[in-house]
């Protein structure tokens, strides 16, 4: 992908999980390219820090403190965007939880349900809430955060892997539904990144060996460009290219 930053002046971007990690830096990049960023997460301190950084760089943000298990709250976001702007140009469905790294037989029901609720149901609810707004844009772009775990399905990563496989399948279905429109929908595999989630998954790993979320965010940014042609694909950040989902033989 090109390293040229897209011109996002006058465009509206919604980013979930914007209080830290990959979502924080992607929100910052989008605002630096001119987009008005609607930043969603639970941690108000993280959102305010983002807002300060965006404003200091001359950008604009609207903060939405919300727990994505609040499905009616997700619906309200779509309604509020409709009333104020009438359309949405960029969706970054990035918020997610790991749950627990454990054998499937040891996973507590409430942990499994939370992973599915935030990662899968929350993402679907968000898609449902903003789909008409993205269709109303002249170049709607949806970026859905997946993971290599969706395909590697490694031992002990069961709930998270299942949730990411579901999210990726949903993004591909959505892309197929909208392929004849200007809306482009792609999943992203960011690869191992130096964030709180990665530290939770791999506590023994030296974080300094991993790319900083700002580096990863910069590589994802072109997927928000009005120039983007691809849809229904998976963008692999490490390879810096799209990969196509392979049907099993
Ligand atoms: P972090 O744990 O650093 O950040 C997760 C973000 O999601 C936070 O902003 C958090 O905000 C938000 N979030 C979590 N739960 C909720 C909730 N209930 N309601 C609202 N927001 C919530 O994770 P990363 O930056 O590492 O991960 C971002 C995405 O990238 C995730 O989808 C993850 O699965 C994916 N990914 C990450 C990889 C990595 O190595 N880091 C590798 C592959 C994929 P708050 O707590 O303030 O609500």
PDB file of C-alpha atoms and ligand atoms in Angstrom:
ATOM      1  CA  UNK A   1       0.000   0.000   0.000  1.00  0.00           C
ATOM      2  CA  UNK A   2       1.030   3.569  -0.579  1.00  0.00           C
ATOM      3  CA  UNK A   3       2.611   5.602   2.220  1.00  0.00           C
ATOM      4  CA  UNK A   4       0.916   8.790   0.979  1.00  0.00           C
ATOM      5  CA  UNK A   5      -1.488  10.083   3.628  1.00  0.00           C
ATOM      6  CA  UNK A   6      -5.094  10.318   2.382  1.00  0.00           C
ATOM      7  CA  UNK A   7      -6.820  13.694   2.267  1.00  0.00           C
ATOM      8  CA  UNK A   8      -9.722  13.306   4.700  1.00  0.00           C
ATOM      9  CA  UNK A   9     -10.726  16.960   5.022  1.00  0.00           C
ATOM     10  CA  UNK A  10     -14.452  17.282   5.669  1.00  0.00           C
ATOM     11  CA  UNK A  11     -14.844  13.554   6.278  1.00  0.00           C
ATOM     12  CA  UNK A  12     -16.376  12.006   9.393  1.00  0.00           C
ATOM     13  CA  UNK A  13     -14.780   8.969  11.067  1.00  0.00           C
ATOM     14  CA  UNK A  14     -16.113   6.809  13.915  1.00  0.00           C
ATOM     15  CA  UNK A  15     -13.440   4.859  15.822  1.00  0.00           C
ATOM     16  CA  UNK A  16     -14.236   2.380  18.593  1.00  0.00           C
ATOM     17  CA  UNK A  17     -11.587   1.435  21.133  1.00  0.00           C
ATOM     18  CA  UNK A  18     -10.067   4.892  20.746  1.00  0.00           C
ATOM     19  CA  UNK A  19      -8.916   5.269  24.372  1.00  0.00           C
ATOM     20  CA  UNK A  20      -5.640   3.364  23.887  1.00  0.00           C
ATOM     21  CA  UNK A  21      -3.716   0.966  21.662  1.00  0.00           C
ATOM     22  CA  UNK A  22      -4.254   0.715  17.912  1.00  0.00           C
ATOM     23  CA  UNK A  23      -7.584   2.607  17.967  1.00  0.00           C
ATOM     24  CA  UNK A  24      -6.043   5.595  19.761  1.00  0.00           C
ATOM     25  CA  UNK A  25      -3.306   6.049  17.172  1.00  0.00           C
ATOM     26  CA  UNK A  26      -5.594   5.371  14.220  1.00  0.00           C
ATOM     27  CA  UNK A  27      -7.994   8.044  15.516  1.00  0.00           C
ATOM     28  CA  UNK A  28      -5.039  10.435  15.793  1.00  0.00           C
ATOM     29  CA  UNK A  29      -3.889   9.667  12.234  1.00  0.00           C
ATOM     30  CA  UNK A  30      -7.399  10.112  10.823  1.00  0.00           C
ATOM     31  CA  UNK A  31      -7.743  13.495  12.555  1.00  0.00           C
ATOM     32  CA  UNK A  32      -4.282  14.569  11.340  1.00  0.00           C
ATOM     33  CA  UNK A  33      -5.479  13.860   7.779  1.00  0.00           C
ATOM     34  CA  UNK A  34      -8.451  16.195   8.318  1.00  0.00           C
ATOM     35  CA  UNK A  35     -11.245  13.878   9.454  1.00  0.00           C
ATOM     36  CA  UNK A  36     -13.556  14.811  12.335  1.00  0.00           C
ATOM     37  CA  UNK A  37     -13.162  11.821  14.646  1.00  0.00           C
ATOM     38  CA  UNK A  38     -15.934  10.418  16.826  1.00  0.00           C
ATOM     39  CA  UNK A  39     -13.972   8.507  19.455  1.00  0.00           C
ATOM     40  CA  UNK A  40     -15.717   5.729  21.403  1.00  0.00           C
ATOM     41  CA  UNK A  41     -14.486   3.815  24.491  1.00  0.00           C
ATOM     42  CA  UNK A  42     -15.230   3.489  28.204  1.00  0.00           C
ATOM     43  CA  UNK A  43     -12.129   5.196  29.625  1.00  0.00           C
ATOM     44  CA  UNK A  44     -12.810   8.922  29.693  1.00  0.00           C
ATOM     45  CA  UNK A  45      -9.184   9.738  30.609  1.00  0.00           C
ATOM     46  CA  UNK A  46      -7.893   7.994  27.477  1.00  0.00           C
ATOM     47  CA  UNK A  47     -10.470   9.731  25.278  1.00  0.00           C
ATOM     48  CA  UNK A  48      -9.590  13.136  26.776  1.00  0.00           C
ATOM     49  CA  UNK A  49      -5.893  12.559  26.193  1.00  0.00           C
ATOM     50  CA  UNK A  50      -6.698  11.728  22.562  1.00  0.00           C
ATOM     51  CA  UNK A  51      -8.862  14.846  22.283  1.00  0.00           C
ATOM     52  CA  UNK A  52      -6.026  17.017  23.666  1.00  0.00           C
ATOM     53  CA  UNK A  53      -3.556  15.561  21.163  1.00  0.00           C
ATOM     54  CA  UNK A  54      -5.954  15.937  18.225  1.00  0.00           C
ATOM     55  CA  UNK A  55      -6.810  19.538  19.144  1.00  0.00           C
ATOM     56  CA  UNK A  56      -3.148  20.459  19.707  1.00  0.00           C
ATOM     57  CA  UNK A  57      -2.481  19.293  16.136  1.00  0.00           C
ATOM     58  CA  UNK A  58      -5.362  21.448  14.811  1.00  0.00           C
ATOM     59  CA  UNK A  59      -7.876  18.589  14.430  1.00  0.00           C
ATOM     60  CA  UNK A  60     -11.393  17.946  15.707  1.00  0.00           C
ATOM     61  CA  UNK A  61     -12.950  15.161  17.750  1.00  0.00           C
ATOM     62  CA  UNK A  62     -16.200  14.284  19.474  1.00  0.00           C
ATOM     63  CA  UNK A  63     -15.886  11.982  22.484  1.00  0.00           C
ATOM     64  CA  UNK A  64     -18.438   9.257  23.174  1.00  0.00           C
ATOM     65  CA  UNK A  65     -17.823   7.432  26.458  1.00  0.00           C
ATOM     66  CA  UNK A  66     -19.728   4.174  25.958  1.00  0.00           C
ATOM     67  CA  UNK A  67     -19.531   0.544  27.005  1.00  0.00           C
ATOM     68  CA  UNK A  68     -20.089  -1.449  23.803  1.00  0.00           C
ATOM     69  CA  UNK A  69     -22.125  -3.988  25.745  1.00  0.00           C
ATOM     70  CA  UNK A  70     -24.761  -1.213  25.810  1.00  0.00           C
ATOM     71  CA  UNK A  71     -26.504  -2.161  22.572  1.00  0.00           C
ATOM     72  CA  UNK A  72     -29.116   0.599  22.829  1.00  0.00           C
ATOM     73  CA  UNK A  73     -26.191   3.025  23.259  1.00  0.00           C
ATOM     74  CA  UNK A  74     -24.709   1.770  19.974  1.00  0.00           C
ATOM     75  CA  UNK A  75     -28.063   2.390  18.289  1.00  0.00           C
ATOM     76  CA  UNK A  76     -28.090   5.930  19.708  1.00  0.00           C
ATOM     77  CA  UNK A  77     -24.698   6.673  18.123  1.00  0.00           C
ATOM     78  CA  UNK A  78     -26.145   6.002  14.669  1.00  0.00           C
ATOM     79  CA  UNK A  79     -29.181   8.179  15.443  1.00  0.00           C
ATOM     80  CA  UNK A  80     -27.029  11.038  16.723  1.00  0.00           C
ATOM     81  CA  UNK A  81     -24.726  10.941  13.673  1.00  0.00           C
ATOM     82  CA  UNK A  82     -27.771  10.904  11.406  1.00  0.00           C
ATOM     83  CA  UNK A  83     -29.226  13.977  13.092  1.00  0.00           C
ATOM     84  CA  UNK A  84     -26.015  15.997  13.164  1.00  0.00           C
ATOM     85  CA  UNK A  85     -24.237  14.966   9.946  1.00  0.00           C
ATOM     86  CA  UNK A  86     -26.620  12.775   7.915  1.00  0.00           C
ATOM     87  CA  UNK A  87     -23.794  10.448   6.849  1.00  0.00           C
ATOM     88  CA  UNK A  88     -20.631   8.703   8.012  1.00  0.00           C
ATOM     89  CA  UNK A  89     -17.524   8.374   5.823  1.00  0.00           C
ATOM     90  CA  UNK A  90     -15.276   6.064   7.843  1.00  0.00           C
ATOM     91  CA  UNK A  91     -15.999   3.342  10.401  1.00  0.00           C
ATOM     92  CA  UNK A  92     -13.161   1.753  12.360  1.00  0.00           C
ATOM     93  CA  UNK A  93     -14.695  -1.157  14.318  1.00  0.00           C
ATOM     94  CA  UNK A  94     -11.613  -1.717  16.434  1.00  0.00           C
ATOM     95  CA  UNK A  95     -12.669  -2.214  20.070  1.00  0.00           C
ATOM     96  CA  UNK A  96     -12.163  -5.743  21.292  1.00  0.00           C
ATOM     97  CA  UNK A  97     -11.371  -7.927  24.262  1.00  0.00           C
ATOM     98  CA  UNK A  98      -9.163 -10.990  24.553  1.00  0.00           C
ATOM     99  CA  UNK A  99     -11.062 -12.834  27.269  1.00  0.00           C
ATOM    100  CA  UNK A 100      -8.715 -15.449  28.595  1.00  0.00           C
ATOM    101  CA  UNK A 101      -5.927 -17.646  27.227  1.00  0.00           C
ATOM    102  CA  UNK A 102      -7.000 -21.086  28.456  1.00  0.00           C
ATOM    103  CA  UNK A 103      -8.165 -24.499  27.259  1.00  0.00           C
ATOM    104  CA  UNK A 104     -11.771 -24.268  26.046  1.00  0.00           C
ATOM    105  CA  UNK A 105     -12.936 -26.594  28.802  1.00  0.00           C
ATOM    106  CA  UNK A 106     -11.611 -24.183  31.444  1.00  0.00           C
ATOM    107  CA  UNK A 107     -13.171 -20.983  30.097  1.00  0.00           C
ATOM    108  CA  UNK A 108     -15.819 -19.515  32.392  1.00  0.00           C
ATOM    109  CA  UNK A 109     -19.185 -18.962  30.714  1.00  0.00           C
ATOM    110  CA  UNK A 110     -19.249 -15.281  31.624  1.00  0.00           C
ATOM    111  CA  UNK A 111     -15.828 -14.724  30.031  1.00  0.00           C
ATOM    112  CA  UNK A 112     -16.841 -16.514  26.817  1.00  0.00           C
ATOM    113  CA  UNK A 113     -20.079 -14.551  26.661  1.00  0.00           C
ATOM    114  CA  UNK A 114     -18.286 -11.238  27.168  1.00  0.00           C
ATOM    115  CA  UNK A 115     -15.847 -11.950  24.311  1.00  0.00           C
ATOM    116  CA  UNK A 116     -18.743 -12.788  22.007  1.00  0.00           C
ATOM    117  CA  UNK A 117     -20.825  -9.856  23.223  1.00  0.00           C
ATOM    118  CA  UNK A 118     -18.169  -7.166  22.724  1.00  0.00           C
ATOM    119  CA  UNK A 119     -16.279  -8.571  19.735  1.00  0.00           C
ATOM    120  CA  UNK A 120     -19.135 -10.078  17.720  1.00  0.00           C
ATOM    121  CA  UNK A 121     -22.546  -8.766  18.815  1.00  0.00           C
ATOM    122  CA  UNK A 122     -21.196  -5.259  19.496  1.00  0.00           C
ATOM    123  CA  UNK A 123     -19.555  -5.144  16.058  1.00  0.00           C
ATOM    124  CA  UNK A 124     -22.718  -6.366  14.347  1.00  0.00           C
ATOM    125  CA  UNK A 125     -24.817  -3.847  16.263  1.00  0.00           C
ATOM    126  CA  UNK A 126     -22.448  -1.078  15.247  1.00  0.00           C
ATOM    127  CA  UNK A 127     -22.573  -2.172  11.606  1.00  0.00           C
ATOM    128  CA  UNK A 128     -26.373  -2.173  11.779  1.00  0.00           C
ATOM    129  CA  UNK A 129     -26.390   1.246  13.411  1.00  0.00           C
ATOM    130  CA  UNK A 130     -24.167   2.987  10.836  1.00  0.00           C
ATOM    131  CA  UNK A 131     -24.701   0.988   7.616  1.00  0.00           C
ATOM    132  CA  UNK A 132     -27.245   3.498   6.180  1.00  0.00           C
ATOM    133  CA  UNK A 133     -24.935   6.384   7.120  1.00  0.00           C
ATOM    134  CA  UNK A 134     -21.938   4.804   5.357  1.00  0.00           C
ATOM    135  CA  UNK A 135     -24.105   4.152   2.294  1.00  0.00           C
ATOM    136  CA  UNK A 136     -25.063   7.845   2.361  1.00  0.00           C
ATOM    137  CA  UNK A 137     -21.384   8.823   2.021  1.00  0.00           C
ATOM    138  CA  UNK A 138     -19.897   9.262  -1.465  1.00  0.00           C
ATOM    139  CA  UNK A 139     -17.002   6.987  -0.435  1.00  0.00           C
ATOM    140  CA  UNK A 140     -17.884   5.074   2.762  1.00  0.00           C
ATOM    141  CA  UNK A 141     -14.987   3.064   4.184  1.00  0.00           C
ATOM    142  CA  UNK A 142     -15.315   0.367   6.873  1.00  0.00           C
ATOM    143  CA  UNK A 143     -12.286  -1.090   8.625  1.00  0.00           C
ATOM    144  CA  UNK A 144     -13.070  -4.077  10.825  1.00  0.00           C
ATOM    145  CA  UNK A 145     -10.321  -5.206  13.183  1.00  0.00           C
ATOM    146  CA  UNK A 146      -9.679  -8.922  12.990  1.00  0.00           C
ATOM    147  CA  UNK A 147      -6.628 -10.950  14.014  1.00  0.00           C
ATOM    148  CA  UNK A 148      -4.376 -13.685  12.708  1.00  0.00           C
ATOM    149  CA  UNK A 149      -6.021 -15.776  15.439  1.00  0.00           C
ATOM    150  CA  UNK A 150      -9.150 -15.967  13.231  1.00  0.00           C
ATOM    151  CA  UNK A 151      -7.196 -18.307  10.940  1.00  0.00           C
ATOM    152  CA  UNK A 152      -4.422 -19.788  13.072  1.00  0.00           C
ATOM    153  CA  UNK A 153      -6.937 -20.986  15.725  1.00  0.00           C
ATOM    154  CA  UNK A 154      -4.091 -21.711  18.129  1.00  0.00           C
ATOM    155  CA  UNK A 155      -4.483 -23.817  21.265  1.00  0.00           C
ATOM    156  CA  UNK A 156      -5.892 -21.813  24.218  1.00  0.00           C
ATOM    157  CA  UNK A 157      -7.012 -18.862  22.055  1.00  0.00           C
ATOM    158  CA  UNK A 158     -10.441 -20.473  21.349  1.00  0.00           C
ATOM    159  CA  UNK A 159     -12.956 -17.803  22.409  1.00  0.00           C
ATOM    160  CA  UNK A 160     -10.977 -14.905  20.923  1.00  0.00           C
ATOM    161  CA  UNK A 161     -10.191 -16.861  17.712  1.00  0.00           C
ATOM    162  CA  UNK A 162     -13.859 -17.800  17.275  1.00  0.00           C
ATOM    163  CA  UNK A 163     -14.928 -14.179  17.824  1.00  0.00           C
ATOM    164  CA  UNK A 164     -12.466 -12.842  15.240  1.00  0.00           C
ATOM    165  CA  UNK A 165     -13.422 -15.519  12.687  1.00  0.00           C
ATOM    166  CA  UNK A 166     -17.052 -14.430  13.175  1.00  0.00           C
ATOM    167  CA  UNK A 167     -16.227 -10.756  12.773  1.00  0.00           C
ATOM    168  CA  UNK A 168     -14.227 -11.430   9.616  1.00  0.00           C
ATOM    169  CA  UNK A 169     -17.037 -13.514   8.091  1.00  0.00           C
ATOM    170  CA  UNK A 170     -19.486 -10.726   8.919  1.00  0.00           C
ATOM    171  CA  UNK A 171     -17.260  -8.116   7.251  1.00  0.00           C
ATOM    172  CA  UNK A 172     -17.010 -10.273   4.118  1.00  0.00           C
ATOM    173  CA  UNK A 173     -20.778 -10.739   3.975  1.00  0.00           C
ATOM    174  CA  UNK A 174     -21.256  -6.991   4.390  1.00  0.00           C
ATOM    175  CA  UNK A 175     -18.711  -6.307   1.649  1.00  0.00           C
ATOM    176  CA  UNK A 176     -20.564  -8.684  -0.667  1.00  0.00           C
ATOM    177  CA  UNK A 177     -23.891  -7.002   0.117  1.00  0.00           C
ATOM    178  CA  UNK A 178     -22.444  -3.614  -0.792  1.00  0.00           C
ATOM    179  CA  UNK A 179     -20.005  -4.497  -3.581  1.00  0.00           C
ATOM    180  CA  UNK A 180     -21.943  -2.551  -6.224  1.00  0.00           C
ATOM    181  CA  UNK A 181     -21.950   0.609  -4.104  1.00  0.00           C
ATOM    182  CA  UNK A 182     -19.229   3.084  -3.251  1.00  0.00           C
ATOM    183  CA  UNK A 183     -18.892   1.528   0.248  1.00  0.00           C
ATOM    184  CA  UNK A 184     -15.669  -0.513   0.708  1.00  0.00           C
ATOM    185  CA  UNK A 185     -15.443  -2.953   3.645  1.00  0.00           C
ATOM    186  CA  UNK A 186     -12.214  -4.669   4.672  1.00  0.00           C
ATOM    187  CA  UNK A 187     -10.863  -6.577   7.670  1.00  0.00           C
ATOM    188  CA  UNK A 188      -7.430  -5.946   9.125  1.00  0.00           C
ATOM    189  CA  UNK A 189      -4.953  -8.301  10.711  1.00  0.00           C
ATOM    190  CA  UNK A 190      -2.707  -5.856  12.574  1.00  0.00           C
ATOM    191  CA  UNK A 191      -0.209  -8.513  13.681  1.00  0.00           C
ATOM    192  CA  UNK A 192       1.352  -8.608  17.157  1.00  0.00           C
ATOM    193  CA  UNK A 193       1.368  -5.015  18.426  1.00  0.00           C
ATOM    194  CA  UNK A 194       2.703  -3.406  21.626  1.00  0.00           C
ATOM    195  CA  UNK A 195      -0.600  -2.865  23.455  1.00  0.00           C
ATOM    196  CA  UNK A 196      -2.345  -3.785  26.696  1.00  0.00           C
ATOM    197  CA  UNK A 197      -4.197  -6.627  24.976  1.00  0.00           C
ATOM    198  CA  UNK A 198      -1.006  -8.204  23.651  1.00  0.00           C
ATOM    199  CA  UNK A 199       0.626  -7.925  27.101  1.00  0.00           C
ATOM    200  CA  UNK A 200      -2.384  -9.697  28.614  1.00  0.00           C
ATOM    201  CA  UNK A 201      -2.080 -12.506  26.042  1.00  0.00           C
ATOM    202  CA  UNK A 202       1.711 -12.862  26.223  1.00  0.00           C
ATOM    203  CA  UNK A 203       2.873 -11.643  29.654  1.00  0.00           C
ATOM    204  CA  UNK A 204       6.371 -13.104  29.235  1.00  0.00           C
ATOM    205  CA  UNK A 205       7.090 -11.290  25.966  1.00  0.00           C
ATOM    206  CA  UNK A 206       9.329  -8.218  25.782  1.00  0.00           C
ATOM    207  CA  UNK A 207       6.997  -5.482  24.428  1.00  0.00           C
ATOM    208  CA  UNK A 208       9.972  -3.649  22.930  1.00  0.00           C
ATOM    209  CA  UNK A 209      10.282  -6.449  20.343  1.00  0.00           C
ATOM    210  CA  UNK A 210       6.861  -5.517  18.931  1.00  0.00           C
ATOM    211  CA  UNK A 211       5.833  -2.634  16.663  1.00  0.00           C
ATOM    212  CA  UNK A 212       4.347   0.391  18.430  1.00  0.00           C
ATOM    213  CA  UNK A 213       0.607   0.909  17.758  1.00  0.00           C
ATOM    214  CA  UNK A 214       1.407   4.207  16.032  1.00  0.00           C
ATOM    215  CA  UNK A 215       3.417   2.316  13.362  1.00  0.00           C
ATOM    216  CA  UNK A 216       0.581  -0.162  12.885  1.00  0.00           C
ATOM    217  CA  UNK A 217      -2.024   2.628  12.697  1.00  0.00           C
ATOM    218  CA  UNK A 218      -0.035   4.429   9.983  1.00  0.00           C
ATOM    219  CA  UNK A 219      -0.140   1.282   7.833  1.00  0.00           C
ATOM    220  CA  UNK A 220      -3.919   0.867   8.311  1.00  0.00           C
ATOM    221  CA  UNK A 221      -4.690   4.528   7.502  1.00  0.00           C
ATOM    222  CA  UNK A 222      -4.805   4.127   3.653  1.00  0.00           C
ATOM    223  CA  UNK A 223      -7.834   1.834   4.071  1.00  0.00           C
ATOM    224  CA  UNK A 224      -9.817   4.963   4.985  1.00  0.00           C
ATOM    225  CA  UNK A 225      -8.923   6.705   1.733  1.00  0.00           C
ATOM    226  CA  UNK A 226     -11.717   7.688  -0.669  1.00  0.00           C
ATOM    227  CA  UNK A 227      -9.362   6.348  -3.387  1.00  0.00           C
ATOM    228  CA  UNK A 228      -9.416   2.777  -2.010  1.00  0.00           C
ATOM    229  CA  UNK A 229     -10.767   0.231  -4.525  1.00  0.00           C
ATOM    230  CA  UNK A 230     -10.558  -3.051  -2.600  1.00  0.00           C
ATOM    231  CA  UNK A 231     -13.477  -4.542  -0.698  1.00  0.00           C
ATOM    232  CA  UNK A 232     -14.146  -7.849   1.090  1.00  0.00           C
ATOM    233  CA  UNK A 233     -10.447  -8.502   1.695  1.00  0.00           C
ATOM    234  CA  UNK A 234      -8.155  -8.859   4.693  1.00  0.00           C
ATOM    235  CA  UNK A 235      -5.360  -6.315   5.019  1.00  0.00           C
ATOM    236  CA  UNK A 236      -2.255  -7.871   6.555  1.00  0.00           C
ATOM    237  CA  UNK A 237      -0.284  -5.087   8.250  1.00  0.00           C
ATOM    238  CA  UNK A 238       2.972  -7.047   8.536  1.00  0.00           C
ATOM    239  CA  UNK A 239       2.957  -7.887   4.812  1.00  0.00           C
ATOM    240  CA  UNK A 240       1.556  -4.413   4.042  1.00  0.00           C
ATOM    241  CA  UNK A 241      -0.850  -5.909   1.491  1.00  0.00           C
ATOM    242  CA  UNK A 242      -4.312  -7.362   1.078  1.00  0.00           C
ATOM    243  CA  UNK A 243      -4.841 -11.100   1.243  1.00  0.00           C
ATOM    244  CA  UNK A 244      -7.879 -12.883  -0.058  1.00  0.00           C
ATOM    245  CA  UNK A 245      -9.799 -15.332   2.117  1.00  0.00           C
ATOM    246  CA  UNK A 246      -8.958 -18.853   0.916  1.00  0.00           C
ATOM    247  CA  UNK A 247     -11.849 -21.286   0.605  1.00  0.00           C
ATOM    248  CA  UNK A 248     -10.865 -24.629   2.155  1.00  0.00           C
ATOM    249  CA  UNK A 249     -10.162 -27.359  -0.492  1.00  0.00           C
TER     250      UNK A 249
HETATM  251  P1  LIG B   1      -6.209  -2.577  23.708  1.00  0.00           P
HETATM  252  O1  LIG B   1      -6.572  -3.522  24.792  1.00  0.00           O
HETATM  253  O2  LIG B   1      -4.974  -1.763  23.816  1.00  0.00           O
HETATM  254  O3  LIG B   1      -7.426  -1.584  23.409  1.00  0.00           O
HETATM  255  C1  LIG B   1      -8.727  -2.094  23.295  1.00  0.00           C
HETATM  256  C2  LIG B   1      -9.679  -0.932  23.074  1.00  0.00           C
HETATM  257  O4  LIG B   1     -11.006  -1.473  23.041  1.00  0.00           O
HETATM  258  C3  LIG B   1      -9.611   0.081  24.190  1.00  0.00           C
HETATM  259  O5  LIG B   1      -9.712   1.382  23.681  1.00  0.00           O
HETATM  260  C4  LIG B   1     -10.839  -0.262  25.013  1.00  0.00           C
HETATM  261  O6  LIG B   1     -11.367   0.914  25.625  1.00  0.00           O
HETATM  262  C5  LIG B   1     -11.804  -0.763  23.957  1.00  0.00           C
HETATM  263  N1  LIG B   1     -12.811  -1.611  24.586  1.00  0.00           N
HETATM  264  C6  LIG B   1     -12.650  -2.818  25.165  1.00  0.00           C
HETATM  265  N2  LIG B   1     -13.784  -3.224  25.734  1.00  0.00           N
HETATM  266  C7  LIG B   1     -14.706  -2.257  25.504  1.00  0.00           C
HETATM  267  C8  LIG B   1     -16.062  -2.080  25.851  1.00  0.00           C
HETATM  268  N3  LIG B   1     -16.726  -2.975  26.585  1.00  0.00           N
HETATM  269  N4  LIG B   1     -16.692  -0.952  25.459  1.00  0.00           N
HETATM  270  C9  LIG B   1     -16.044  -0.002  24.747  1.00  0.00           C
HETATM  271  N5  LIG B   1     -14.754  -0.116  24.381  1.00  0.00           N
HETATM  272  C10 LIG B   1     -14.097  -1.224  24.761  1.00  0.00           C
HETATM  273  O7  LIG B   1      -6.204  -3.466  22.378  1.00  0.00           O
HETATM  274  P2  LIG B   1      -5.437  -3.329  20.973  1.00  0.00           P
HETATM  275  O8  LIG B   1      -5.235  -1.930  20.611  1.00  0.00           O
HETATM  276  O9  LIG B   1      -4.320  -4.276  21.027  1.00  0.00           O
HETATM  277  O10 LIG B   1      -6.535  -4.011  20.036  1.00  0.00           O
HETATM  278  C11 LIG B   1      -7.308  -3.291  19.099  1.00  0.00           C
HETATM  279  C12 LIG B   1      -7.916  -4.294  18.146  1.00  0.00           C
HETATM  280  O11 LIG B   1      -6.876  -4.983  17.442  1.00  0.00           O
HETATM  281  C13 LIG B   1      -8.753  -5.380  18.850  1.00  0.00           C
HETATM  282  O12 LIG B   1      -9.902  -5.666  18.083  1.00  0.00           O
HETATM  283  C14 LIG B   1      -7.809  -6.574  18.858  1.00  0.00           C
HETATM  284  O13 LIG B   1      -8.503  -7.785  18.908  1.00  0.00           O
HETATM  285  C15 LIG B   1      -7.051  -6.389  17.548  1.00  0.00           C
HETATM  286  N6  LIG B   1      -5.745  -7.060  17.501  1.00  0.00           N
HETATM  287  C16 LIG B   1      -4.715  -6.679  18.317  1.00  0.00           C
HETATM  288  C17 LIG B   1      -3.481  -7.314  18.249  1.00  0.00           C
HETATM  289  C18 LIG B   1      -2.327  -6.942  19.131  1.00  0.00           C
HETATM  290  O14 LIG B   1      -1.281  -7.624  19.076  1.00  0.00           O
HETATM  291  N7  LIG B   1      -2.415  -5.914  19.924  1.00  0.00           N
HETATM  292  C19 LIG B   1      -3.246  -8.419  17.289  1.00  0.00           C
HETATM  293  C20 LIG B   1      -4.409  -8.752  16.488  1.00  0.00           C
HETATM  294  C21 LIG B   1      -5.594  -8.068  16.594  1.00  0.00           C
HETATM  295  P3  LIG B   1     -11.883   1.013  27.143  1.00  0.00           P
HETATM  296  O15 LIG B   1     -11.208  -0.054  27.937  1.00  0.00           O
HETATM  297  O16 LIG B   1     -11.509   2.406  27.495  1.00  0.00           O
HETATM  298  O17 LIG B   1     -13.360   0.823  27.015  1.00  0.00           O
END
